[in-house]
CSV table of C-alpha atoms in Angstrom, one decimal:
chain,number,residue,atom,x,y,z
A,1143,MET,CA,-5.8,-53.4,-40.6
A,1144,ASN,CA,-4.8,-56.5,-42.5
A,1145,SER,CA,-1.5,-55.3,-43.6
A,1146,CYS,CA,-0.8,-54.0,-40.1
A,1147,LEU,CA,-1.3,-57.4,-38.6
A,1148,PHE,CA,0.9,-58.9,-41.3
A,1149,PHE,CA,3.7,-56.6,-40.3
A,1150,THR,CA,3.3,-57.2,-36.6
A,1151,THR,CA,3.6,-60.9,-37.3
A,1152,LEU,CA,6.8,-60.3,-39.3
A,1153,LEU,CA,8.0,-58.3,-36.4
A,1154,ILE,CA,7.3,-61.1,-34.0
A,1155,TYR,CA,9.4,-63.4,-36.2
A,1156,LEU,CA,12.2,-60.9,-36.3
A,1157,GLY,CA,12.0,-60.4,-32.6
A,1158,VAL,CA,12.2,-64.1,-31.9
A,1159,LEU,CA,15.2,-64.5,-34.1
A,1160,LEU,CA,17.1,-61.6,-32.6
A,1161,SER,CA,16.1,-62.6,-29.1
A,1162,VAL,CA,17.3,-66.2,-29.6
A,1163,ALA,CA,20.6,-64.9,-31.0
A,1164,TYR,CA,21.2,-62.6,-28.1
A,1165,PHE,CA,19.9,-65.1,-25.6
A,1166,THR,CA,22.8,-67.4,-26.7
A,1167,LEU,CA,25.2,-64.5,-26.1
A,1168,MET,CA,23.7,-63.9,-22.7
A,1169,GLU,CA,23.9,-67.6,-21.9
A,1170,ARG,CA,27.6,-67.7,-22.8
A,1171,LYS,CA,28.4,-64.6,-20.9
A,1172,CYS,CA,26.4,-65.7,-17.8
A,1173,LEU,CA,27.8,-69.2,-17.8
A,1174,SER,CA,31.3,-67.7,-18.0
A,1175,SER,CA,30.7,-65.2,-15.2
A,1176,LEU,CA,29.3,-67.9,-13.0
A,1177,GLY,CA,32.5,-69.8,-13.7
A,1178,ILE,CA,34.6,-66.6,-13.0
A,1179,ARG,CA,35.9,-66.2,-16.5
A,1180,LEU,CA,35.1,-63.8,-19.4
A,1181,GLY,CA,32.7,-64.9,-22.1
A,1182,PRO,CA,32.9,-64.0,-25.7
A,1183,ASP,CA,34.2,-60.4,-25.9
A,1184,LYS,CA,36.4,-60.2,-28.9
A,1185,ILE,CA,33.9,-59.5,-31.6
A,1186,SER,CA,33.0,-55.8,-32.0
A,1187,PHE,CA,32.5,-54.1,-28.7
A,1188,GLY,CA,32.3,-56.6,-25.9
A,1189,GLY,CA,31.1,-59.5,-27.9
A,1190,PHE,CA,27.9,-58.0,-29.2
A,1191,GLY,CA,28.7,-59.2,-32.7
A,1192,GLN,CA,29.1,-62.8,-31.6
A,1193,PRO,CA,25.6,-64.1,-32.4
A,1194,ILE,CA,25.5,-62.4,-35.7
A,1195,SER,CA,28.9,-63.8,-36.8
A,1196,ASP,CA,27.9,-67.2,-35.4
A,1197,GLY,CA,24.7,-67.1,-37.5
A,1198,MET,CA,26.6,-66.1,-40.6
A,1199,LYS,CA,29.1,-68.9,-40.0
A,1200,LEU,CA,26.3,-71.5,-39.6
A,1201,PHE,CA,24.4,-70.5,-42.7
A,1202,THR,CA,27.4,-70.6,-44.9
A,1203,LYS,CA,28.7,-74.0,-43.9
A,1204,GLU,CA,28.1,-77.1,-45.9
A,1205,PHE,CA,24.9,-79.2,-45.5
A,1206,VAL,CA,26.0,-82.8,-45.4
A,1207,PRO,CA,23.2,-85.4,-45.0
A,1208,PRO,CA,24.5,-88.8,-43.8
A,1209,SER,CA,24.6,-91.5,-46.4
A,1210,ASN,CA,22.2,-93.8,-44.7
A,1211,SER,CA,19.7,-91.2,-43.7
A,1212,ALA,CA,16.2,-90.6,-44.9
A,1213,LYS,CA,17.2,-87.4,-46.7
A,1214,ILE,CA,13.9,-85.8,-47.1
A,1215,VAL,CA,13.0,-86.3,-43.4
A,1216,PHE,CA,16.5,-85.2,-42.5
A,1217,PHE,CA,16.0,-81.9,-44.3
A,1218,LEU,CA,12.4,-81.4,-43.1
A,1219,VAL,CA,12.9,-81.9,-39.4
A,1220,PRO,CA,14.7,-78.6,-38.7
A,1221,CYS,CA,12.1,-76.8,-40.9
A,1222,VAL,CA,9.2,-78.3,-38.9
A,1223,SER,CA,11.0,-77.5,-35.6
A,1224,LEU,CA,11.5,-73.9,-36.6
A,1225,LEU,CA,7.9,-73.7,-37.9
A,1226,LEU,CA,6.6,-75.0,-34.5
A,1227,CYS,CA,8.6,-72.4,-32.7
A,1228,PHE,CA,7.1,-69.6,-34.9
A,1229,LEU,CA,3.7,-71.1,-34.5
A,1230,GLY,CA,4.0,-71.1,-30.8
A,1231,TRP,CA,4.9,-67.5,-30.8
A,1232,GLN,CA,1.6,-66.6,-32.5
A,1233,ILE,CA,0.0,-66.5,-29.0
A,1234,PHE,CA,1.7,-63.1,-28.6
A,1235,PRO,CA,-1.1,-60.6,-28.7
A,1236,CYS,CA,-0.1,-58.6,-31.7
A,1237,SER,CA,0.1,-61.4,-34.2
A,1238,SER,CA,-2.3,-62.0,-37.0
A,1239,VAL,CA,-4.2,-64.9,-35.5
A,1240,SER,CA,-4.3,-64.0,-31.9
A,1241,PRO,CA,-7.2,-61.5,-32.0
A,1242,SER,CA,-9.5,-64.3,-32.9
A,1243,MET,CA,-7.8,-66.8,-30.6
A,1244,GLY,CA,-9.8,-67.5,-27.4
A,1245,ASN,CA,-7.7,-70.5,-26.5
A,1246,ASP,CA,-4.1,-69.4,-26.1
A,1247,ILE,CA,-3.3,-72.0,-23.3
A,1248,LEU,CA,-4.6,-74.9,-25.4
A,1249,PHE,CA,-2.7,-73.7,-28.4
A,1250,PHE,CA,0.5,-73.5,-26.4
A,1251,LEU,CA,-0.2,-77.0,-25.1
A,1252,VAL,CA,-0.7,-78.4,-28.6
A,1253,VAL,CA,2.5,-76.8,-29.9
A,1254,SER,CA,4.7,-78.1,-27.1
A,1255,SER,CA,3.2,-81.5,-27.6
A,1256,VAL,CA,4.0,-81.6,-31.3
A,1257,ASN,CA,7.5,-80.4,-30.4
A,1258,ALA,CA,8.2,-83.7,-28.8
A,1259,HIS,CA,8.3,-85.4,-32.2
A,1260,VAL,CA,11.1,-83.3,-33.4
A,1261,ALA,CA,13.5,-85.1,-31.1
A,1262,ILE,CA,12.6,-88.6,-32.2
A,1263,MET,CA,12.4,-87.7,-35.9
A,1264,SER,CA,15.8,-86.0,-36.0
A,1265,GLY,CA,17.3,-88.9,-34.1
A,1266,TRP,CA,15.8,-91.5,-36.3
A,1267,SER,CA,16.5,-89.8,-39.6
A,1268,SER,CA,20.2,-89.3,-38.8
A,1269,SER,CA,20.7,-93.1,-38.7
A,1270,SER,CA,23.7,-92.7,-36.3
A,1271,LYS,CA,24.0,-94.6,-33.1
A,1272,TYR,CA,24.4,-91.5,-30.9
A,1273,ALA,CA,21.6,-89.7,-32.6
A,1274,SER,CA,19.0,-92.4,-32.3
A,1275,VAL,CA,19.8,-93.1,-28.6
A,1276,GLY,CA,19.6,-89.3,-28.0
A,1277,GLY,CA,16.4,-89.1,-29.9
A,1278,VAL,CA,14.7,-91.9,-28.1
A,1279,ARG,CA,15.9,-90.6,-24.7
A,1280,GLY,CA,14.7,-87.1,-25.5
A,1281,PHE,CA,11.3,-88.2,-26.7
A,1282,ALA,CA,10.8,-90.4,-23.6
A,1283,GLN,CA,11.7,-87.5,-21.3
A,1284,VAL,CA,9.6,-85.0,-23.1
A,1285,ILE,CA,6.5,-87.1,-23.2
A,1286,SER,CA,6.8,-88.0,-19.5
A,1287,TYR,CA,7.0,-84.4,-18.5
A,1288,GLU,CA,4.3,-83.4,-21.0
A,1289,ILE,CA,1.7,-85.0,-18.8
A,1290,CYS,CA,2.7,-83.0,-15.8
A,1291,LEU,CA,2.8,-79.8,-17.9
A,1292,SER,CA,-0.7,-80.3,-19.2
A,1293,ILE,CA,-2.2,-80.9,-15.8
A,1294,THR,CA,-0.4,-77.9,-14.3
A,1295,LEU,CA,-1.9,-75.8,-17.0
A,1296,VAL,CA,-5.2,-76.7,-15.6
A,1297,ALA,CA,-4.3,-74.5,-12.6
A,1298,VAL,CA,-3.8,-71.6,-15.0
A,1299,MET,CA,-7.1,-72.3,-16.6
A,1300,PHE,CA,-8.7,-72.4,-13.2
A,1301,PHE,CA,-7.5,-68.9,-12.4
A,1302,SER,CA,-8.2,-67.5,-15.8
A,1303,GLY,CA,-11.7,-69.1,-16.1
A,1304,SER,CA,-11.1,-70.0,-19.7
A,1305,MET,CA,-8.5,-71.3,-22.1
A,1306,SER,CA,-6.9,-68.0,-22.8
A,1307,PHE,CA,-4.5,-65.9,-20.8
A,1308,PHE,CA,-6.1,-62.6,-21.7
A,1309,VAL,CA,-9.8,-63.0,-20.8
A,1310,LEU,CA,-9.4,-61.1,-17.6
A,1311,SER,CA,-6.8,-58.7,-18.9
A,1312,ASP,CA,-9.2,-55.9,-19.8
A,1313,SER,CA,-9.6,-55.1,-16.2
A,1314,GLY,CA,-6.0,-56.1,-15.6
A,1315,TRP,CA,-4.6,-58.8,-13.5
A,1316,SER,CA,-4.9,-57.7,-9.9
A,1317,ALA,CA,-2.2,-59.9,-8.4
A,1318,TRP,CA,0.2,-62.5,-9.4
A,1319,TRP,CA,-1.6,-65.8,-9.7
A,1320,GLY,CA,1.6,-67.4,-8.5
A,1321,PHE,CA,1.1,-65.8,-5.1
A,1322,TYR,CA,-2.1,-67.8,-4.6
A,1323,CYS,CA,-0.4,-71.1,-5.6
A,1324,MET,CA,3.3,-70.7,-5.2
A,1325,PRO,CA,4.1,-74.4,-5.1
A,1326,VAL,CA,2.4,-74.8,-8.4
A,1327,ALA,CA,4.4,-71.9,-9.8
A,1328,VAL,CA,7.6,-73.6,-8.6
A,1329,LEU,CA,6.4,-76.9,-10.1
A,1330,TRP,CA,5.7,-75.2,-13.4
A,1331,VAL,CA,9.2,-73.7,-13.7
A,1332,THR,CA,10.7,-77.1,-13.0
A,1333,ILE,CA,8.5,-78.8,-15.6
A,1334,CYS,CA,9.5,-76.0,-18.1
A,1335,LEU,CA,13.2,-76.8,-17.4
A,1336,ALA,CA,12.5,-80.5,-18.1
A,1337,GLU,CA,10.4,-79.8,-21.3
A,1338,ALA,CA,13.0,-77.6,-22.7
A,1339,ASN,CA,15.7,-80.2,-22.2
A,1340,ARG,CA,17.7,-77.8,-20.1
A,1341,ALA,CA,20.0,-78.6,-17.2
A,1342,PRO,CA,19.6,-80.4,-14.9
A,1343,PHE,CA,17.3,-82.4,-17.2
A,1344,ASP,CA,19.5,-82.2,-20.3
A,1345,LEU,CA,20.5,-85.8,-20.8
A,1346,VAL,CA,19.3,-85.5,-24.4
A,1347,GLU,CA,22.3,-83.4,-25.4
A,1348,ALA,CA,24.6,-84.3,-22.7
A,1349,GLU,CA,27.9,-83.5,-24.4
A,1350,SER,CA,29.8,-85.7,-22.0
A,1351,GLU,CA,27.7,-88.7,-22.9
A,1352,LEU,CA,26.3,-88.7,-26.3
A,1353,VAL,CA,28.4,-86.4,-28.5
A,1354,SER,CA,25.5,-84.1,-29.3
A,1355,GLY,CA,22.4,-86.2,-28.9
A,1356,PHE,CA,19.8,-86.0,-31.6
A,1357,ASN,CA,21.5,-83.2,-33.4
A,1358,THR,CA,24.9,-84.9,-33.9
A,1359,GLU,CA,24.6,-85.3,-37.7
A,1360,PHE,CA,23.0,-81.9,-38.4
A,1361,SER,CA,25.4,-79.6,-40.1
A,1362,ALA,CA,24.9,-76.0,-40.9
A,1363,GLY,CA,21.5,-74.4,-41.6
A,1364,SER,CA,19.8,-77.5,-40.2
A,1365,PHE,CA,21.6,-77.2,-36.9
A,1366,ALA,CA,20.9,-73.5,-36.8
A,1367,GLY,CA,17.2,-74.3,-37.4
A,1368,LEU,CA,17.1,-76.8,-34.5
A,1369,PHE,CA,19.0,-74.5,-32.2
A,1370,ILE,CA,16.9,-71.5,-32.9
A,1371,ALA,CA,13.8,-73.6,-32.4
A,1372,GLU,CA,15.0,-74.9,-29.1
A,1373,TYR,CA,15.9,-71.5,-27.7
A,1374,GLY,CA,12.7,-70.0,-29.1
A,1375,MET,CA,10.7,-72.6,-27.2
A,1376,ILE,CA,12.7,-71.7,-24.1
A,1377,LEU,CA,11.8,-68.0,-24.5
A,1378,LEU,CA,8.2,-69.0,-25.2
A,1379,MET,CA,8.0,-71.0,-22.0
A,1380,CYS,CA,9.5,-68.0,-20.1
A,1381,LEU,CA,6.7,-65.8,-21.6
A,1382,VAL,CA,4.0,-68.3,-20.7
A,1383,THR,CA,5.4,-68.5,-17.1
A,1384,VAL,CA,5.1,-64.8,-16.8
A,1385,TRP,CA,1.6,-64.8,-18.2
A,1386,SER,CA,0.5,-67.7,-16.0
A,1387,PHE,CA,1.9,-66.9,-12.6
A,1388,PHE,CA,3.6,-63.6,-12.5
A,1389,GLN,CA,1.5,-61.2,-14.5
A,1390,ASN,CA,1.5,-57.4,-14.9
A,1391,SER,CA,-1.3,-55.2,-13.9
A,1392,CYS,CA,-1.5,-53.8,-17.3
A,1393,VAL,CA,0.4,-55.1,-20.3
A,1394,TRP,CA,-0.8,-52.8,-23.0
A,1395,THR,CA,1.2,-49.7,-22.0
A,1396,VAL,CA,4.8,-49.1,-22.8
A,1397,LEU,CA,5.9,-49.3,-19.2
A,1398,GLY,CA,3.8,-52.4,-18.7
A,1399,SER,CA,5.4,-54.1,-21.7
A,1400,VAL,CA,8.9,-53.2,-20.5
A,1401,TRP,CA,8.1,-54.7,-17.1
A,1402,MET,CA,6.7,-57.8,-18.7
A,1403,PHE,CA,9.8,-58.4,-20.9
A,1404,THR,CA,12.0,-57.7,-17.9
A,1405,LYS,CA,10.3,-60.5,-16.1
A,1406,VAL,CA,10.7,-62.8,-19.2
A,1407,GLY,CA,14.4,-61.9,-19.1
A,1408,ILE,CA,14.7,-62.7,-15.5
A,1409,PHE,CA,13.2,-66.2,-16.2
A,1410,ALA,CA,15.6,-66.6,-19.1
A,1411,TYR,CA,18.5,-65.8,-16.8
A,1412,PHE,CA,17.0,-68.3,-14.3
A,1413,PHE,CA,17.3,-71.0,-17.0
A,1414,VAL,CA,21.0,-70.2,-17.5
A,1415,TRP,CA,21.6,-70.0,-13.8
A,1416,THR,CA,20.2,-73.5,-13.1
A,1417,ARG,CA,22.4,-74.8,-16.0
A,1418,ALA,CA,25.4,-73.5,-14.2
A,1419,SER,CA,24.3,-74.6,-10.7
A,1420,PHE,CA,23.0,-78.1,-10.8
A,1421,PRO,CA,24.6,-81.4,-11.9
A,1422,ARG,CA,22.7,-83.5,-14.4
A,1423,PHE,CA,20.2,-86.0,-13.3
A,1424,ARG,CA,20.8,-89.7,-14.0
A,1425,TYR,CA,18.4,-91.0,-16.6
A,1426,ASP,CA,16.4,-93.3,-14.2
A,1427,GLN,CA,16.3,-90.5,-11.7
A,1428,LEU,CA,14.9,-88.3,-14.4
A,1429,MET,CA,12.1,-90.7,-15.3
A,1430,MET,CA,11.3,-91.6,-11.7
A,1431,ALA,CA,11.0,-87.9,-10.9
A,1432,ALA,CA,8.4,-87.5,-13.7
A,1433,TRP,CA,6.4,-90.6,-12.9
A,1434,LYS,CA,6.8,-91.2,-9.2
A,1435,SER,CA,7.1,-87.6,-7.8
A,1436,LEU,CA,5.8,-85.0,-10.2
A,1437,LEU,CA,2.8,-86.9,-11.6
A,1438,PRO,CA,1.2,-87.7,-8.2
A,1439,PHE,CA,1.9,-84.1,-7.1
A,1440,VAL,CA,0.1,-82.6,-10.1
A,1441,LEU,CA,-2.8,-85.0,-9.6
A,1442,GLY,CA,-2.9,-83.7,-6.0
A,1443,VAL,CA,-2.9,-80.1,-7.3
A,1444,TYR,CA,-5.8,-81.0,-9.6
A,1445,CYS,CA,-7.7,-82.5,-6.7
A,1446,LEU,CA,-7.0,-79.4,-4.6
A,1447,PHE,CA,-8.6,-77.2,-7.2
A,1448,PHE,CA,-11.5,-79.6,-7.5
A,1449,PHE,CA,-12.1,-79.3,-3.7
A,1450,ILE,CA,-11.7,-75.5,-3.9
A,1451,LEU,CA,-14.4,-75.4,-6.6
A,1452,LYS,CA,-16.8,-77.8,-4.9
A,1453,PHE,CA,-16.5,-76.8,-1.2
B,1233,MET,CA,-6.8,-63.4,-50.2
B,1234,SER,CA,-7.7,-63.8,-46.6
B,1235,LEU,CA,-5.5,-62.8,-43.8
B,1236,GLU,CA,-5.2,-66.3,-42.5
B,1237,LEU,CA,-4.1,-67.7,-45.9
B,1238,ILE,CA,-1.4,-65.1,-46.2
B,1239,PHE,CA,-0.2,-65.8,-42.6
B,1240,LEU,CA,-0.2,-69.6,-43.3
B,1241,VAL,CA,1.8,-69.3,-46.5
B,1242,MET,CA,4.3,-66.9,-44.8
B,1243,THR,CA,4.8,-69.1,-41.8
B,1244,LEU,CA,5.1,-72.3,-43.7
B,1245,SER,CA,7.7,-70.9,-46.1
B,1246,LEU,CA,9.8,-69.0,-43.6
B,1247,ALA,CA,11.3,-72.0,-41.9
B,1248,PRO,CA,12.3,-73.9,-45.0
B,1249,ILE,CA,13.8,-70.8,-46.5
B,1250,MET,CA,16.0,-70.2,-43.5
B,1251,VAL,CA,17.2,-73.8,-43.4
B,1252,SER,CA,17.7,-73.8,-47.2
B,1253,LEU,CA,20.2,-71.0,-46.9
B,1254,SER,CA,22.8,-73.6,-46.3
B,1255,LEU,CA,21.8,-75.6,-49.3
B,1256,LEU,CA,23.5,-73.0,-51.5
B,1257,ASN,CA,26.7,-74.9,-50.8
B,1258,PHE,CA,25.3,-78.3,-51.4
B,1259,GLU,CA,26.7,-80.2,-54.4
B,1260,GLU,CA,25.0,-83.4,-54.9
B,1261,ASP,CA,27.4,-84.9,-57.3
B,1262,TYR,CA,30.4,-84.5,-55.1
B,1263,TYR,CA,29.9,-87.5,-52.8
B,1264,ASP,CA,32.5,-87.9,-50.1
B,1265,TRP,CA,32.3,-91.2,-48.2
B,1266,ASP,CA,34.1,-89.9,-45.2
B,1267,LYS,CA,32.0,-86.8,-44.8
B,1268,SER,CA,28.7,-88.4,-45.1
B,1269,SER,CA,29.4,-91.5,-43.0
B,1270,PRO,CA,27.9,-91.6,-39.6
B,1271,TYR,CA,29.7,-90.1,-36.7
B,1272,GLU,CA,32.2,-92.7,-35.6
B,1273,CYS,CA,36.0,-92.9,-35.2
B,1274,GLY,CA,37.7,-95.2,-37.6
B,1275,PHE,CA,35.3,-98.0,-38.0
B,1276,VAL,CA,31.9,-98.7,-39.6
B,1277,GLY,CA,29.3,-98.9,-36.9
B,1278,PRO,CA,26.4,-101.3,-36.5
B,1279,LYS,CA,23.3,-101.0,-38.6
B,1280,VAL,CA,21.1,-98.3,-37.2
B,1281,PRO,CA,18.3,-98.5,-36.0
B,1282,GLY,CA,19.5,-101.3,-33.9
B,1283,ASP,CA,17.4,-103.3,-31.5
B,1284,PHE,CA,13.8,-102.2,-30.8
B,1285,SER,CA,13.4,-101.0,-27.3
B,1286,SER,CA,10.3,-102.5,-25.9
B,1287,ARG,CA,10.6,-100.6,-22.6
B,1288,PHE,CA,10.5,-97.4,-24.6
B,1289,PHE,CA,7.4,-98.6,-26.5
B,1290,HIS,CA,5.7,-99.5,-23.3
B,1291,LEU,CA,6.4,-95.9,-22.0
B,1292,VAL,CA,4.9,-94.4,-25.2
B,1293,ILE,CA,1.7,-96.5,-24.8
B,1294,LEU,CA,1.5,-95.3,-21.2
B,1295,PHE,CA,1.9,-91.7,-22.3
B,1296,LEU,CA,-0.8,-92.2,-24.9
B,1297,VAL,CA,-3.3,-93.4,-22.2
B,1298,TRP,CA,-2.4,-90.6,-19.9
B,1299,ASP,CA,-2.7,-88.1,-22.7
B,1300,VAL,CA,-6.3,-89.1,-23.4
B,1301,GLU,CA,-6.9,-88.9,-19.7
B,1302,ILE,CA,-5.6,-85.3,-19.7
B,1303,VAL,CA,-7.9,-84.4,-22.6
B,1304,LEU,CA,-10.7,-85.7,-20.4
B,1305,LEU,CA,-9.5,-83.9,-17.3
B,1306,ILE,CA,-9.1,-80.4,-18.7
B,1307,PRO,CA,-12.8,-79.6,-19.3
B,1308,CYS,CA,-13.9,-81.3,-16.1
B,1309,LEU,CA,-12.7,-78.4,-14.0
B,1310,GLN,CA,-14.5,-75.9,-16.2
B,1311,ASP,CA,-17.7,-78.0,-15.9
B,1312,LEU,CA,-17.5,-78.1,-12.1
B,1313,SER,CA,-17.4,-74.3,-11.9
B,1314,VAL,CA,-20.6,-74.2,-14.0
B,1315,TRP,CA,-22.7,-77.1,-12.9
B,1316,SER,CA,-23.2,-78.2,-9.3
B,1317,SER,CA,-23.2,-81.9,-10.2
B,1318,GLY,CA,-20.4,-83.9,-11.6
B,1319,GLY,CA,-18.1,-84.1,-8.6
B,1320,ALA,CA,-18.6,-87.8,-7.9
B,1321,PRO,CA,-17.8,-89.2,-11.3
B,1322,LEU,CA,-14.6,-87.0,-11.3
B,1323,ILE,CA,-13.6,-88.5,-8.0
B,1324,VAL,CA,-14.1,-92.0,-9.4
B,1325,PHE,CA,-12.1,-91.0,-12.5
B,1326,MET,CA,-9.2,-89.7,-10.4
B,1327,LEU,CA,-9.3,-92.9,-8.3
B,1328,ILE,CA,-9.0,-95.0,-11.5
B,1329,LEU,CA,-6.1,-92.8,-12.7
B,1330,ALA,CA,-4.3,-93.1,-9.3
B,1331,TYR,CA,-4.8,-96.8,-9.2
B,1332,GLY,CA,-3.5,-97.2,-12.8
B,1333,LEU,CA,-0.4,-95.2,-11.9
B,1334,TYR,CA,0.1,-97.3,-8.7
B,1335,TYR,CA,-0.3,-100.5,-10.7
B,1336,GLU,CA,2.3,-99.4,-13.3
B,1337,LEU,CA,4.7,-98.5,-10.6
B,1338,MET,CA,4.3,-101.7,-8.7
B,1339,ASP,CA,4.4,-103.8,-11.9
B,1340,GLY,CA,7.7,-102.3,-12.7
B,1341,SER,CA,7.1,-101.3,-16.3
B,1342,ILE,CA,8.4,-97.8,-15.6
B,1343,LYS,CA,11.4,-99.1,-13.7
B,1344,TRP,CA,14.5,-98.0,-15.4
B,1345,THR,CA,17.2,-99.8,-13.5
B,1346,CYS,CA,17.8,-103.5,-13.4
B,1347,GLN,CA,18.1,-104.7,-9.9
B,1348,LYS,CA,19.3,-108.3,-9.5
């Protein structure tokens, strides 16, 4: 039993790495198709070797810390980022800690909160102008939307009755919780886009503005670590979206798992689709959206659930 | 050894191992000024970190207060489903939150454009 859980955790890590790699390929192909051009298709049968060769390239390039940087922090930030991504994926039910975890939702909240610090630490430790501005911007954006994310998760806790996604799953989820609160589901997807620093909220790494934001100075394996962690968190948020608002009736069969992962894939495609469709927010519009629009709205959602419970 | 310990060691070591794969190419004694200078084109930039952004600091303090309020809000809904009392203090709490947000908005500390 122990060794079995050990291997399933390793399989989760392997699955996350492969998923992230092929998510990048899917993103490039989809963005190209949405721009009526071909994506990468030269490497081995339609581009399927592209992520692997990209990975090999990244891991064999040279690691150059900037001269003024805090070198230990500079090395550790991508490690911490990747560690947080893997930790977040432990809420997946076959990992070694999830049988004893009755608080998946809270764990996800904690991991995404700590993830905010990666942006500021990578920006600070690079000691480059673009990186520090990008880091500060990214941190401010993530903490502003973190509040809305936390209060929206209260809606999920309301339906689930506890702090775990799977308390009711023995009897199966009877309907999509998102049907009962579709505006909250739409709100949740928007906040996930903002938390993941994805378009249209991607001022952090706006290539037209800030070279590469907080990961300007990161070279080879470090950049790969930050990149994998970012896309891993995107996939984790797609998974949490499916578990919160668009559940299966039974996840523990083969067909149920296939349907669940199909839905995760649909949300991953939705992330890519919004990147191709919407222009970027201006920075003050972004912050005003968080503090003036979304935060009163999530407080209103909270009051709505309060009234449902009381009256 | 317990399962959690093995899991912890494995998770903690996996990420640095992956990032360290690129350290195989790292030669500390070959120090190239051009390669390790900050990203800039042709001149030496200003000292970083530059000025301290007090607006950003104010935002972080605001986030800290709201984070603590979230930590208080999350169990309130669970309590309401269990006990029949506790509605009125929650209403007062929400009113305080809403008034605090309104005050911050009117005060202008989360205003991000400078209007003359």
